[in-house]
mmCIF file with all atom_site columns, C-alpha atoms in Angstrom:
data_model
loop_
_atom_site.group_PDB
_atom_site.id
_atom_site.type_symbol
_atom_site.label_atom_id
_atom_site.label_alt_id
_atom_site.label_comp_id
_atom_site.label_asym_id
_atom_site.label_entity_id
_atom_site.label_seq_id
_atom_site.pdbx_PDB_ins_code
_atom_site.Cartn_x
_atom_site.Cartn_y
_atom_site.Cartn_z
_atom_site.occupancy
_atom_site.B_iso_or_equiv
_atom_site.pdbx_formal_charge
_atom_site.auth_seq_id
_atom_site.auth_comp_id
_atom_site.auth_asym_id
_atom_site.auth_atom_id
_atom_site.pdbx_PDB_model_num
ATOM 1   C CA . UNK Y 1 1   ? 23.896  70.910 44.576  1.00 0.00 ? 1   UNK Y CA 1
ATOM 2   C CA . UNK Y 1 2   ? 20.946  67.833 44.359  1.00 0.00 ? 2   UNK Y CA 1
ATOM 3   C CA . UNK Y 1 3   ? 21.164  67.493 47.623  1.00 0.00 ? 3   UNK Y CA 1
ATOM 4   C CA . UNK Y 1 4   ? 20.367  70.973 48.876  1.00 0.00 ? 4   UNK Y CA 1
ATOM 5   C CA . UNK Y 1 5   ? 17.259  71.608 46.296  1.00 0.00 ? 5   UNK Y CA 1
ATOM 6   C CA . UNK Y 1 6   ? 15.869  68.150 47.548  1.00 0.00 ? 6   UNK Y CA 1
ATOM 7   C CA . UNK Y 1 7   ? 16.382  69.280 51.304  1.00 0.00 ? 7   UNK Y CA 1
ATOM 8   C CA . UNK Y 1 8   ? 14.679  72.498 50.531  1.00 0.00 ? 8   UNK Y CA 1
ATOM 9   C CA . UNK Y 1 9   ? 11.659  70.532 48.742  1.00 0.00 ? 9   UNK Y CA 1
ATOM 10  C CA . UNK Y 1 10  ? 10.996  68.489 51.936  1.00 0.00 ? 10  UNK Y CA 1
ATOM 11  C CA . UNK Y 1 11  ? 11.424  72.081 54.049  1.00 0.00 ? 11  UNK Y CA 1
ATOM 12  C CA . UNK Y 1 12  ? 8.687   73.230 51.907  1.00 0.00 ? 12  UNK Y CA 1
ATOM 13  C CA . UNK Y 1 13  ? 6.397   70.156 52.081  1.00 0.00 ? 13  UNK Y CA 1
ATOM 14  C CA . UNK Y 1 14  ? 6.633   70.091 56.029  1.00 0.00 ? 14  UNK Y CA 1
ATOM 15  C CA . UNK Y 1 15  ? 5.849   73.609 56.540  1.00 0.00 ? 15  UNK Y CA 1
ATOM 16  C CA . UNK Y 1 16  ? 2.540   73.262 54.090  1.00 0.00 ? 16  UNK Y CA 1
ATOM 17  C CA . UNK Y 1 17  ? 1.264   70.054 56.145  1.00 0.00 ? 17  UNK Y CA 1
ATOM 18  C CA . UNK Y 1 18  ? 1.851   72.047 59.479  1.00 0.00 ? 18  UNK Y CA 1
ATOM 19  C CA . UNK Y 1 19  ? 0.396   75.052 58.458  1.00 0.00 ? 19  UNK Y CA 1
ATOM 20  C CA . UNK Y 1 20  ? -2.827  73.279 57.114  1.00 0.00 ? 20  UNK Y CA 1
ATOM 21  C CA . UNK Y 1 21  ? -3.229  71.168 60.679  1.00 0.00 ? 21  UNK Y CA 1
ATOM 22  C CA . UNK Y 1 22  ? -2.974  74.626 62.284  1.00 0.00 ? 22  UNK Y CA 1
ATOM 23  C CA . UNK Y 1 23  ? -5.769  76.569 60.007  1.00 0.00 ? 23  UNK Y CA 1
ATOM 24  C CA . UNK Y 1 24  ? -7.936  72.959 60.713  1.00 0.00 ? 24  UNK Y CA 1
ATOM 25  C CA . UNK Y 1 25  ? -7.413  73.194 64.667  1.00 0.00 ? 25  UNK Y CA 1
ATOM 26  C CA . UNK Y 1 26  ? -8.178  77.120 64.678  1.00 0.00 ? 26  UNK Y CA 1
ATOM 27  C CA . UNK Y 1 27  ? -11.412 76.434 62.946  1.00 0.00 ? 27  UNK Y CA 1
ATOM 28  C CA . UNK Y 1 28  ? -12.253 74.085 65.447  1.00 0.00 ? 28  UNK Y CA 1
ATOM 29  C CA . UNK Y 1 29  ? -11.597 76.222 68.224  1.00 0.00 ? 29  UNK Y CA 1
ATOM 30  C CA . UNK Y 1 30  ? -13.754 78.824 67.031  1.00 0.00 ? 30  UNK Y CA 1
ATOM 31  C CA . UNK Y 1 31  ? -16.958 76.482 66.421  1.00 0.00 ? 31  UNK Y CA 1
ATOM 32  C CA . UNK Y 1 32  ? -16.735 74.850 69.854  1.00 0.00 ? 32  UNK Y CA 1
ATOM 33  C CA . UNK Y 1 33  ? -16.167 78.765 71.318  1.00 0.00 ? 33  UNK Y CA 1
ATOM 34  C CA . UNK Y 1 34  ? -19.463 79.658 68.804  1.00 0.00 ? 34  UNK Y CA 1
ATOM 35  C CA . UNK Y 1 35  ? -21.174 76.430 70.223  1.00 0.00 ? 35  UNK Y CA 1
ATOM 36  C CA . UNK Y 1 36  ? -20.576 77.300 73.985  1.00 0.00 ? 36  UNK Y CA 1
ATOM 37  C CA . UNK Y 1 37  ? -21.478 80.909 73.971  1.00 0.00 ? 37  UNK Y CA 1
ATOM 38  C CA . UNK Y 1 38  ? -24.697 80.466 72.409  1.00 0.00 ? 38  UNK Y CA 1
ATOM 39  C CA . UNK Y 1 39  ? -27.143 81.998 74.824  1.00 0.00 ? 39  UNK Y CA 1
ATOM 40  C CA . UNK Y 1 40  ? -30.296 82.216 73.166  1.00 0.00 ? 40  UNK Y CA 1
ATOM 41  C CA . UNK Y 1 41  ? -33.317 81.550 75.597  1.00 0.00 ? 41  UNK Y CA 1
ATOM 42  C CA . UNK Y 1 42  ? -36.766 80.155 75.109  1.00 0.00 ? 42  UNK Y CA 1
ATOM 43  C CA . UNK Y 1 43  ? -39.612 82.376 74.633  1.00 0.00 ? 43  UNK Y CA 1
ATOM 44  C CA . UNK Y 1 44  ? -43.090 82.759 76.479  1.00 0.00 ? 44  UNK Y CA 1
ATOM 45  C CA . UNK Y 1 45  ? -45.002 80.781 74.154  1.00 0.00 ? 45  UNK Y CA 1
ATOM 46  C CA . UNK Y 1 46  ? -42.756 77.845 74.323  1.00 0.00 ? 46  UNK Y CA 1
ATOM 47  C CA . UNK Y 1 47  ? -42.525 78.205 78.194  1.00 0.00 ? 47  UNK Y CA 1
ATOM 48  C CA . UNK Y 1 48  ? -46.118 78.167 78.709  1.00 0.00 ? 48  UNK Y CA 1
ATOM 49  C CA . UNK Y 1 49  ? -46.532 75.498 75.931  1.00 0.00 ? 49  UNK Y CA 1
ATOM 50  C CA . UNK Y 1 50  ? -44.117 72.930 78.514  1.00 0.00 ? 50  UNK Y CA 1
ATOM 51  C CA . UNK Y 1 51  ? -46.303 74.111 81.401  1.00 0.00 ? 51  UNK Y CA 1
ATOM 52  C CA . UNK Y 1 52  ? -49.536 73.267 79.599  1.00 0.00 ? 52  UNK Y CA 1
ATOM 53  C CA . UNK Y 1 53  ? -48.036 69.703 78.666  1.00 0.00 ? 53  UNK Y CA 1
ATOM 54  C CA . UNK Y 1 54  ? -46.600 69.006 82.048  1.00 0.00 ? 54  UNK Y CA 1
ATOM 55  C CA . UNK Y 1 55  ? -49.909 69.779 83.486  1.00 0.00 ? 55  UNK Y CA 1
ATOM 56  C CA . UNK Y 1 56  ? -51.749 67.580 81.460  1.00 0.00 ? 56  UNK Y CA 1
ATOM 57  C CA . UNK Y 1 57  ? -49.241 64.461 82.036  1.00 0.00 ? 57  UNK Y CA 1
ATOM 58  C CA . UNK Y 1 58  ? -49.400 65.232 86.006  1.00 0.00 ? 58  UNK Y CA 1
ATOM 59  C CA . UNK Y 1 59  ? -53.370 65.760 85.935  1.00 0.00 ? 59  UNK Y CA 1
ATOM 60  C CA . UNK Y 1 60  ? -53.719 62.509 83.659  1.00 0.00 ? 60  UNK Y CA 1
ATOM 61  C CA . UNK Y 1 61  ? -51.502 60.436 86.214  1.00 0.00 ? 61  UNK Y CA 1
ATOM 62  C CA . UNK Y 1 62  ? -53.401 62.051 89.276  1.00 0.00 ? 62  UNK Y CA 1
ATOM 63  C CA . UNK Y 1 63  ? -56.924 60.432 87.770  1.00 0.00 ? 63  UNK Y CA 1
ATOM 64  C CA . UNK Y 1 64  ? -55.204 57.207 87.266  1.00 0.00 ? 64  UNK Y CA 1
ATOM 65  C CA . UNK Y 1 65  ? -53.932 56.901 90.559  1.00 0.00 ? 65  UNK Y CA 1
ATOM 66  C CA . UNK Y 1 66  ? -57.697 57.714 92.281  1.00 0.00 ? 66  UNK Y CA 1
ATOM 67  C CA . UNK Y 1 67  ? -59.603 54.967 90.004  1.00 0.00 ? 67  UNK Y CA 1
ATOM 68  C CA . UNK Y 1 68  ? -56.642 52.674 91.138  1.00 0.00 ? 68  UNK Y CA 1
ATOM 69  C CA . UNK Y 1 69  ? -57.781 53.701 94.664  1.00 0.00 ? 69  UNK Y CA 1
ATOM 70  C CA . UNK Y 1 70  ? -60.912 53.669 94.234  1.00 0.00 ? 70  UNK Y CA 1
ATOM 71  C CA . UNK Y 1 71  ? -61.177 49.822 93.024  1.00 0.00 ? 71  UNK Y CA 1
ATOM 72  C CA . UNK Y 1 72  ? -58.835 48.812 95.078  1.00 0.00 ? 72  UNK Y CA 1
ATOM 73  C CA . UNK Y 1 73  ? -61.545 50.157 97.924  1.00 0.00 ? 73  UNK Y CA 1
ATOM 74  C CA . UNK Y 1 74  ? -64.536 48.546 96.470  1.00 0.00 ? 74  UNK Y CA 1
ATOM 75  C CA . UNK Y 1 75  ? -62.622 45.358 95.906  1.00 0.00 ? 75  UNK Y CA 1
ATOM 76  C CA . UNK Y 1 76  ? -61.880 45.620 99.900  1.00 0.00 ? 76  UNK Y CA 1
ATOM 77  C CA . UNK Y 1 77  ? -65.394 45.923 100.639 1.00 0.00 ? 77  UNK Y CA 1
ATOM 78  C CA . UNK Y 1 78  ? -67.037 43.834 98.251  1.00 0.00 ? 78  UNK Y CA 1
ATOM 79  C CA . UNK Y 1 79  ? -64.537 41.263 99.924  1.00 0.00 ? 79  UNK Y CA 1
ATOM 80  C CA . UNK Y 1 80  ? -65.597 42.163 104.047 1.00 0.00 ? 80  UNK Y CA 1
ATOM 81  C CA . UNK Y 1 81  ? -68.877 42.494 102.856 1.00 0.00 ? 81  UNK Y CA 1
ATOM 82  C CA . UNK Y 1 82  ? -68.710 38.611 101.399 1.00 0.00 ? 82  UNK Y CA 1
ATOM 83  C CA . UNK Y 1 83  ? -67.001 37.714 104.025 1.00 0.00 ? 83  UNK Y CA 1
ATOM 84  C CA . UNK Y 1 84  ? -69.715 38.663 106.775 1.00 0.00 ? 84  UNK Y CA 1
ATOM 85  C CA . UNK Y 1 85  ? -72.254 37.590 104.186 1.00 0.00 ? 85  UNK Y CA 1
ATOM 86  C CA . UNK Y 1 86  ? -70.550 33.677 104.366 1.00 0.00 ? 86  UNK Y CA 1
ATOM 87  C CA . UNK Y 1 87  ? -69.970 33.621 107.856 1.00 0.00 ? 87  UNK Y CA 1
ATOM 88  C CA . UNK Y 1 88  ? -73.733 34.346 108.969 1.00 0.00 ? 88  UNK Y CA 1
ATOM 89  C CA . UNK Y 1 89  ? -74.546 32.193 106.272 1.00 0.00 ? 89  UNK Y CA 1
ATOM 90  C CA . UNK Y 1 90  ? -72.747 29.300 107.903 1.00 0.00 ? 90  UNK Y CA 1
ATOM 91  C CA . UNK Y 1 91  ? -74.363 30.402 111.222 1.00 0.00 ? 91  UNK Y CA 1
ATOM 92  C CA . UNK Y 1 92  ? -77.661 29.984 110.166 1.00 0.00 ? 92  UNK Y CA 1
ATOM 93  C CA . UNK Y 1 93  ? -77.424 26.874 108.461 1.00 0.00 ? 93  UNK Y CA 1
ATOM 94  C CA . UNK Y 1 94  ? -76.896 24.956 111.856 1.00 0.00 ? 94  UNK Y CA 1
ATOM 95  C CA . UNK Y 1 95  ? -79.704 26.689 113.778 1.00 0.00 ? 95  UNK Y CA 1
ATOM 96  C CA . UNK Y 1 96  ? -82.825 24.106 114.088 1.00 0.00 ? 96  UNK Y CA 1
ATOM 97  C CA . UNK Y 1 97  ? -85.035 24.015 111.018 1.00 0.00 ? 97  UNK Y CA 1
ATOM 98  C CA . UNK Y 1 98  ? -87.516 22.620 112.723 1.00 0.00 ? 98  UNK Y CA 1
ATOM 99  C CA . UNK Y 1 99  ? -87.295 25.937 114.947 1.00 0.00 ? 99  UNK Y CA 1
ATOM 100 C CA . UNK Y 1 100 ? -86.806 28.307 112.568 1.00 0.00 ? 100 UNK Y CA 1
ATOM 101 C CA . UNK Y 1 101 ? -89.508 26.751 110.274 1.00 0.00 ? 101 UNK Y CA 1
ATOM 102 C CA . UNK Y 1 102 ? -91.918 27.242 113.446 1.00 0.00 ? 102 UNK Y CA 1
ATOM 103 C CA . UNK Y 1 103 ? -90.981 30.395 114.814 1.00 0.00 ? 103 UNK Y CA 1
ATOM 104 C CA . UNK Y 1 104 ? -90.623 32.192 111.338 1.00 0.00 ? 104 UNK Y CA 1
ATOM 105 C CA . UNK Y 1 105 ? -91.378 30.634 108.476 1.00 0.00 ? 105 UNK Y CA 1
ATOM 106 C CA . UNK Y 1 106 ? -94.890 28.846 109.076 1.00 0.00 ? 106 UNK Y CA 1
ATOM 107 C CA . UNK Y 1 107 ? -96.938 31.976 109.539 1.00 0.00 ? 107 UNK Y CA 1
ATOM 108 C CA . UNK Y 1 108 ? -95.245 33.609 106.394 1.00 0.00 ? 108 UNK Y CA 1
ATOM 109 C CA . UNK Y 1 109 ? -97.954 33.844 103.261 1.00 0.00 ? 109 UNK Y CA 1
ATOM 110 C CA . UNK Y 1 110 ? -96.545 32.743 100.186 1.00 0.00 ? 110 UNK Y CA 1
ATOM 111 C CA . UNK Y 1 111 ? -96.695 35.686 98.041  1.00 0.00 ? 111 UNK Y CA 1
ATOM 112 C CA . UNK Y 1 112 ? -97.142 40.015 98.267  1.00 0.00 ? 112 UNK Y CA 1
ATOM 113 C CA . UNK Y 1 113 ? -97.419 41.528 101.900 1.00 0.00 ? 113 UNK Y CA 1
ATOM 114 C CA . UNK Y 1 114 ? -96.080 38.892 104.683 1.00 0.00 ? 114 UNK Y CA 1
ATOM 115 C CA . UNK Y 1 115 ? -94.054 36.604 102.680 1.00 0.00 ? 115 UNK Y CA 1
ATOM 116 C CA . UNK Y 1 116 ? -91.379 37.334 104.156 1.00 0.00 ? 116 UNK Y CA 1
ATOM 117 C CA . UNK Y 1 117 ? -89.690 38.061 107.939 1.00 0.00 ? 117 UNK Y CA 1
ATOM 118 C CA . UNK Y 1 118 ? -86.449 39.744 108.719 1.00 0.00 ? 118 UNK Y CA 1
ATOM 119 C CA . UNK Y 1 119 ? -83.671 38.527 111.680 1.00 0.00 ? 119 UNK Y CA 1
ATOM 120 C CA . UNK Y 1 120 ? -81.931 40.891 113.494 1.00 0.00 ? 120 UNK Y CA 1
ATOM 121 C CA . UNK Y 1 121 ? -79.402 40.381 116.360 1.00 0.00 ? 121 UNK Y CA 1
ATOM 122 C CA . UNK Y 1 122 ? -82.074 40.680 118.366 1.00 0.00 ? 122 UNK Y CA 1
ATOM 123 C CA . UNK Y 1 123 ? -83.269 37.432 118.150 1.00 0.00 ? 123 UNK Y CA 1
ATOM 124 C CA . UNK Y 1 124 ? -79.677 36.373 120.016 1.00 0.00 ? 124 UNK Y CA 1
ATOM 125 C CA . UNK Y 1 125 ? -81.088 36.579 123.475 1.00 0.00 ? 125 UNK Y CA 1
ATOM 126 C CA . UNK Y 1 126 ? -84.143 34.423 122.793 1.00 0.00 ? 126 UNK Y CA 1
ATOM 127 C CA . UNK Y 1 127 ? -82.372 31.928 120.814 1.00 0.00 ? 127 UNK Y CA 1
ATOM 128 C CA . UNK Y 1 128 ? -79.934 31.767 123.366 1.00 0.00 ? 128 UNK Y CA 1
ATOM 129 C CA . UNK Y 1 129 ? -81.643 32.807 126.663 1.00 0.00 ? 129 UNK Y CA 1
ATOM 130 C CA . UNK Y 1 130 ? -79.780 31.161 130.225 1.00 0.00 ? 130 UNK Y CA 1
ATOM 131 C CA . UNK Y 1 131 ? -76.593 31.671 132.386 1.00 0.00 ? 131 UNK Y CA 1
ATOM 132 C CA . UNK Y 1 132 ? -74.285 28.839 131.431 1.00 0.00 ? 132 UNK Y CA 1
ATOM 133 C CA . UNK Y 1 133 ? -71.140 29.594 130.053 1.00 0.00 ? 133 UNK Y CA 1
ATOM 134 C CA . UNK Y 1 134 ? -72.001 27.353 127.069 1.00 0.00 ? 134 UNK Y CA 1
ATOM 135 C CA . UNK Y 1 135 ? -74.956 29.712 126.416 1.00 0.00 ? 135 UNK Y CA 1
ATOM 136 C CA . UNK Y 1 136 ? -73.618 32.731 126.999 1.00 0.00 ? 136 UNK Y CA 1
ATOM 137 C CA . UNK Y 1 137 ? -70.780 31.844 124.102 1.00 0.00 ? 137 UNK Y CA 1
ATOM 138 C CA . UNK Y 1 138 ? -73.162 31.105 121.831 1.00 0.00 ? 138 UNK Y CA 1
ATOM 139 C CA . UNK Y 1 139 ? -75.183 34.648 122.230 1.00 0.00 ? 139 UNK Y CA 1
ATOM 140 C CA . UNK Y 1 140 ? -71.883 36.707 121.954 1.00 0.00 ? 140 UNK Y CA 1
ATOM 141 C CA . UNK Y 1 141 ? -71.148 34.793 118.965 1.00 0.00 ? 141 UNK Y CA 1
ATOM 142 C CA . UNK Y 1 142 ? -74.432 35.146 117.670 1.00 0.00 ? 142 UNK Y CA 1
ATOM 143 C CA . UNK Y 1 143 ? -74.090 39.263 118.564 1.00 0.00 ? 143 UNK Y CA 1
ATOM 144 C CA . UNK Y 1 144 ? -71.229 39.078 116.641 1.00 0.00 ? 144 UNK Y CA 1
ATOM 145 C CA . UNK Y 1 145 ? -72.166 37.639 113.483 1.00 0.00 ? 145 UNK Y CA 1
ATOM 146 C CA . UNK Y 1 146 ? -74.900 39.543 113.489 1.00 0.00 ? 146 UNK Y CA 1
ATOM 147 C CA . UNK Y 1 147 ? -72.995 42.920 113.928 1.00 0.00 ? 147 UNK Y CA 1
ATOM 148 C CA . UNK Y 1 148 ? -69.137 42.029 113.154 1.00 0.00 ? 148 UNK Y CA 1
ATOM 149 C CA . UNK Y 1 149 ? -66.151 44.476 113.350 1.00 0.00 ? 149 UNK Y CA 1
ATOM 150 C CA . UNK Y 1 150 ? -64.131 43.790 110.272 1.00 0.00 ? 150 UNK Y CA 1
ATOM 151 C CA . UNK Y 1 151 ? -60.771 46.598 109.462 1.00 0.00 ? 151 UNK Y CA 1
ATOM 152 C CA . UNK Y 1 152 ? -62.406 48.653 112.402 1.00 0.00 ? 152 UNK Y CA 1
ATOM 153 C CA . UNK Y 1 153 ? -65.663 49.106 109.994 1.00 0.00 ? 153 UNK Y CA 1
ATOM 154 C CA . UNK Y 1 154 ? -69.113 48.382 111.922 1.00 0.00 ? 154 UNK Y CA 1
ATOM 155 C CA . UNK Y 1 155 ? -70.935 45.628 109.388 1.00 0.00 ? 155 UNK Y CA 1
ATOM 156 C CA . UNK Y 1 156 ? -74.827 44.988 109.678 1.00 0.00 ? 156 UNK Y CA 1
ATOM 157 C CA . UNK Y 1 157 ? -75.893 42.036 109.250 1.00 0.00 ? 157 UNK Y CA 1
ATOM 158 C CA . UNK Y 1 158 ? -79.679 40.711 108.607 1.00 0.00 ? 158 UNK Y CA 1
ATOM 159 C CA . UNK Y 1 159 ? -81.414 37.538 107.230 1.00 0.00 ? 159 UNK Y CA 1
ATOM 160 C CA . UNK Y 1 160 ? -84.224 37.508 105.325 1.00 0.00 ? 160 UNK Y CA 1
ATOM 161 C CA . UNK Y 1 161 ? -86.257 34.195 105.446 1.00 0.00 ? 161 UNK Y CA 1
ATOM 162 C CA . UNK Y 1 162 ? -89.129 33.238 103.063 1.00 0.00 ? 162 UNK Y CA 1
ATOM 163 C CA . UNK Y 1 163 ? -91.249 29.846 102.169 1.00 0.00 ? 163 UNK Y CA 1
ATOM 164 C CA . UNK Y 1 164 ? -89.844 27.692 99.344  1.00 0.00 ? 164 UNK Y CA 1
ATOM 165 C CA . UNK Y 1 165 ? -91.973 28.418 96.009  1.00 0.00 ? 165 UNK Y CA 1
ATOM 166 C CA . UNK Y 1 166 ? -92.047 24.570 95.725  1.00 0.00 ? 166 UNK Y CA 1
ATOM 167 C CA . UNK Y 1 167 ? -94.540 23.346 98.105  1.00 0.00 ? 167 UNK Y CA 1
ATOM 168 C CA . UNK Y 1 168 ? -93.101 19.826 98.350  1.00 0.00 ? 168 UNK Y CA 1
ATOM 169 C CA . UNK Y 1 169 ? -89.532 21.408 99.227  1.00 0.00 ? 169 UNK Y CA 1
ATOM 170 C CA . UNK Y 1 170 ? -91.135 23.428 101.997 1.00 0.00 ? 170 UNK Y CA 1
ATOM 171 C CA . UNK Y 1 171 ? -90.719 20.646 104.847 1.00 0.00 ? 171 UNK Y CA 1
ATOM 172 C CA . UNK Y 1 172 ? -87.090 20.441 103.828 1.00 0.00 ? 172 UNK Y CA 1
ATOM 173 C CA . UNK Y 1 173 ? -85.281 23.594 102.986 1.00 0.00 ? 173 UNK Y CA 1
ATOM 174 C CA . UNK Y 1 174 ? -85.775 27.318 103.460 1.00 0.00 ? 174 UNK Y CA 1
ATOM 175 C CA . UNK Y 1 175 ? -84.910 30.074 101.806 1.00 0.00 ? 175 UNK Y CA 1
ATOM 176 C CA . UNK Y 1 176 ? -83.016 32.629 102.862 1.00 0.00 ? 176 UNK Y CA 1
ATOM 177 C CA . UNK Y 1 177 ? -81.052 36.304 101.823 1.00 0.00 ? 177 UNK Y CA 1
ATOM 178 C CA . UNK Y 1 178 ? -78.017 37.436 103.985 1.00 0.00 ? 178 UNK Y CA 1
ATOM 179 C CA . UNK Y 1 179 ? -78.211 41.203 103.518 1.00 0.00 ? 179 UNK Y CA 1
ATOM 180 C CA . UNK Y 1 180 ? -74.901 43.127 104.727 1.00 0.00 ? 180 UNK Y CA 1
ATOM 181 C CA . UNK Y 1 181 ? -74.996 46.981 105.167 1.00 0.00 ? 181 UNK Y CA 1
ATOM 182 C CA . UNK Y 1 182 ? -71.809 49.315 106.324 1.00 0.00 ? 182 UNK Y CA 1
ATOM 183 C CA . UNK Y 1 183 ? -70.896 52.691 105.960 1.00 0.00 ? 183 UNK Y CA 1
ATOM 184 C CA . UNK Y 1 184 ? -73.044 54.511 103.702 1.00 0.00 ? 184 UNK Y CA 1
ATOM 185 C CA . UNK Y 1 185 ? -74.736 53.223 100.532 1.00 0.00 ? 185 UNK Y CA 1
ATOM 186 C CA . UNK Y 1 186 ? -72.538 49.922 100.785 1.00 0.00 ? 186 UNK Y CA 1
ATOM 187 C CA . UNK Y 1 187 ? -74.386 46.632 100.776 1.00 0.00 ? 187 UNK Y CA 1
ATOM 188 C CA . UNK Y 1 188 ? -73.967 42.990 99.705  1.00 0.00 ? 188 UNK Y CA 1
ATOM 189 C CA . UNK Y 1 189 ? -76.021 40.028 99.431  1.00 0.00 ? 189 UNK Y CA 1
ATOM 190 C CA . UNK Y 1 190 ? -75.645 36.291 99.029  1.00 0.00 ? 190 UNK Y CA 1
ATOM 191 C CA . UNK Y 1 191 ? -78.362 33.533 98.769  1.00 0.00 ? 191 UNK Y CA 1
ATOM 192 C CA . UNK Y 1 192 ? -78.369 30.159 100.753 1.00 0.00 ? 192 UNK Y CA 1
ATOM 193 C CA . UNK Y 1 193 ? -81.059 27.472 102.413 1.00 0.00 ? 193 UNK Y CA 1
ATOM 194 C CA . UNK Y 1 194 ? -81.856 26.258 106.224 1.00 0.00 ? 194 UNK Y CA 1
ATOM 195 C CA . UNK Y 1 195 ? -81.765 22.423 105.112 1.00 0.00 ? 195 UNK Y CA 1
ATOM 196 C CA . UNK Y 1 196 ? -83.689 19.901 107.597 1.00 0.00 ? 196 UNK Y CA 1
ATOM 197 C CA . UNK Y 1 197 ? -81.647 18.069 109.997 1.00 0.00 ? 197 UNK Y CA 1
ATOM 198 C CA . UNK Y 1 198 ? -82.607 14.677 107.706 1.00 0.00 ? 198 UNK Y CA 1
ATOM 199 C CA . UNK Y 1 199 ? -80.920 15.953 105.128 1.00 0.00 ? 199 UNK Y CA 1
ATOM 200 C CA . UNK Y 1 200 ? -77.907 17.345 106.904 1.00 0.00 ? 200 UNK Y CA 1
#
């Protein structure tokens, strides 16, 4: 008789636990059904509010990217523009001073109107005027420093050639401005001297 009332107990007990799992799972069930039908969209205002956002990231990224471009240009010619600049500098400053100093430089006033002259490249075929192979290398180089081709761009260059402010520094150096022009409204300078051959 003790046994079967304590058998019946633990029937009782079991079915409770079961029964409580079940009611736990079917809840469950019915929030991840709830969770997975929920088909609510979004409205016009928050549509067009993602559109207005998006536009503003994409247009603020656009203007970044073109003043990356655009130093990243300027920085390339600022650097061809040196780069001539240099090069005709190192031209000049093995020409003859005495020559230059002659040719240009004495009949130059020292301030205002006339104090200064301006080389072009066409001063190449009287510097180097004759038929020798020698020669004629040394005019297309000069035609080329004057006028280099650098990343298919067509560079102008021009020297500007004054006397030295300091009259007892006029028999040994002369001044002298390497202009550079390309394209439009692109320019660059750089300063040097024509030193005398004594001082070479």
């Amino acid at each position: 008789m003790y046994l079967t009332k304590k058998r019946q107990k633990s029937t009782i007990t079991y079915c409770i636990i079961k029964s409580t799992y079940l009611k736990e799972g079917i809840g469950m069930k019915f929030k991840l059904v709830k969770l997975f039908t929920y088909n609510k969209g979004f409205t016009l205002i928050e549509v067009l509010l993602s559109i207005v956002i998006f536009s503003i990231l994409t247009l603020g990224m656009l203007a970044l990217f073109s003043q990356a471009m655009t130093y990243t240009q300027k920085s390339e010619n600022d650097t061809l523009g040196v780069y001539a600049a240099r090069n005709m500098l190192n031209f000049m400053e093995q020409q003859s001073f005495n020559t230059i100093k002659k040719d240009y430089v004495d009949a130059l006033t020292d301030e205002g109107e006339g104090s200064t002259v301006m080389i072009t490249n066409e001063v190449c075929p009287i510097w180097f005027n004759g038929d020798s192979d020698e020669i004629k290398k040394k005019r297309e180089r000069c035609y080329i420093t004057f006028s280099p081709n650098l990343n298919n761009r067509q560079l102008n260059v021009s020297v500007e050639l004054k006397k030295h402010t300091d009259s007892t520094l006029q028999t040994s150096l002369i001044p002298m401005k390497i202009l550079v022009e390309w394209d439009e409204g692109n320019e660059s300078s750089l300063e040097g001297f024509i030193t005398n051959e004594k001082l070479r």
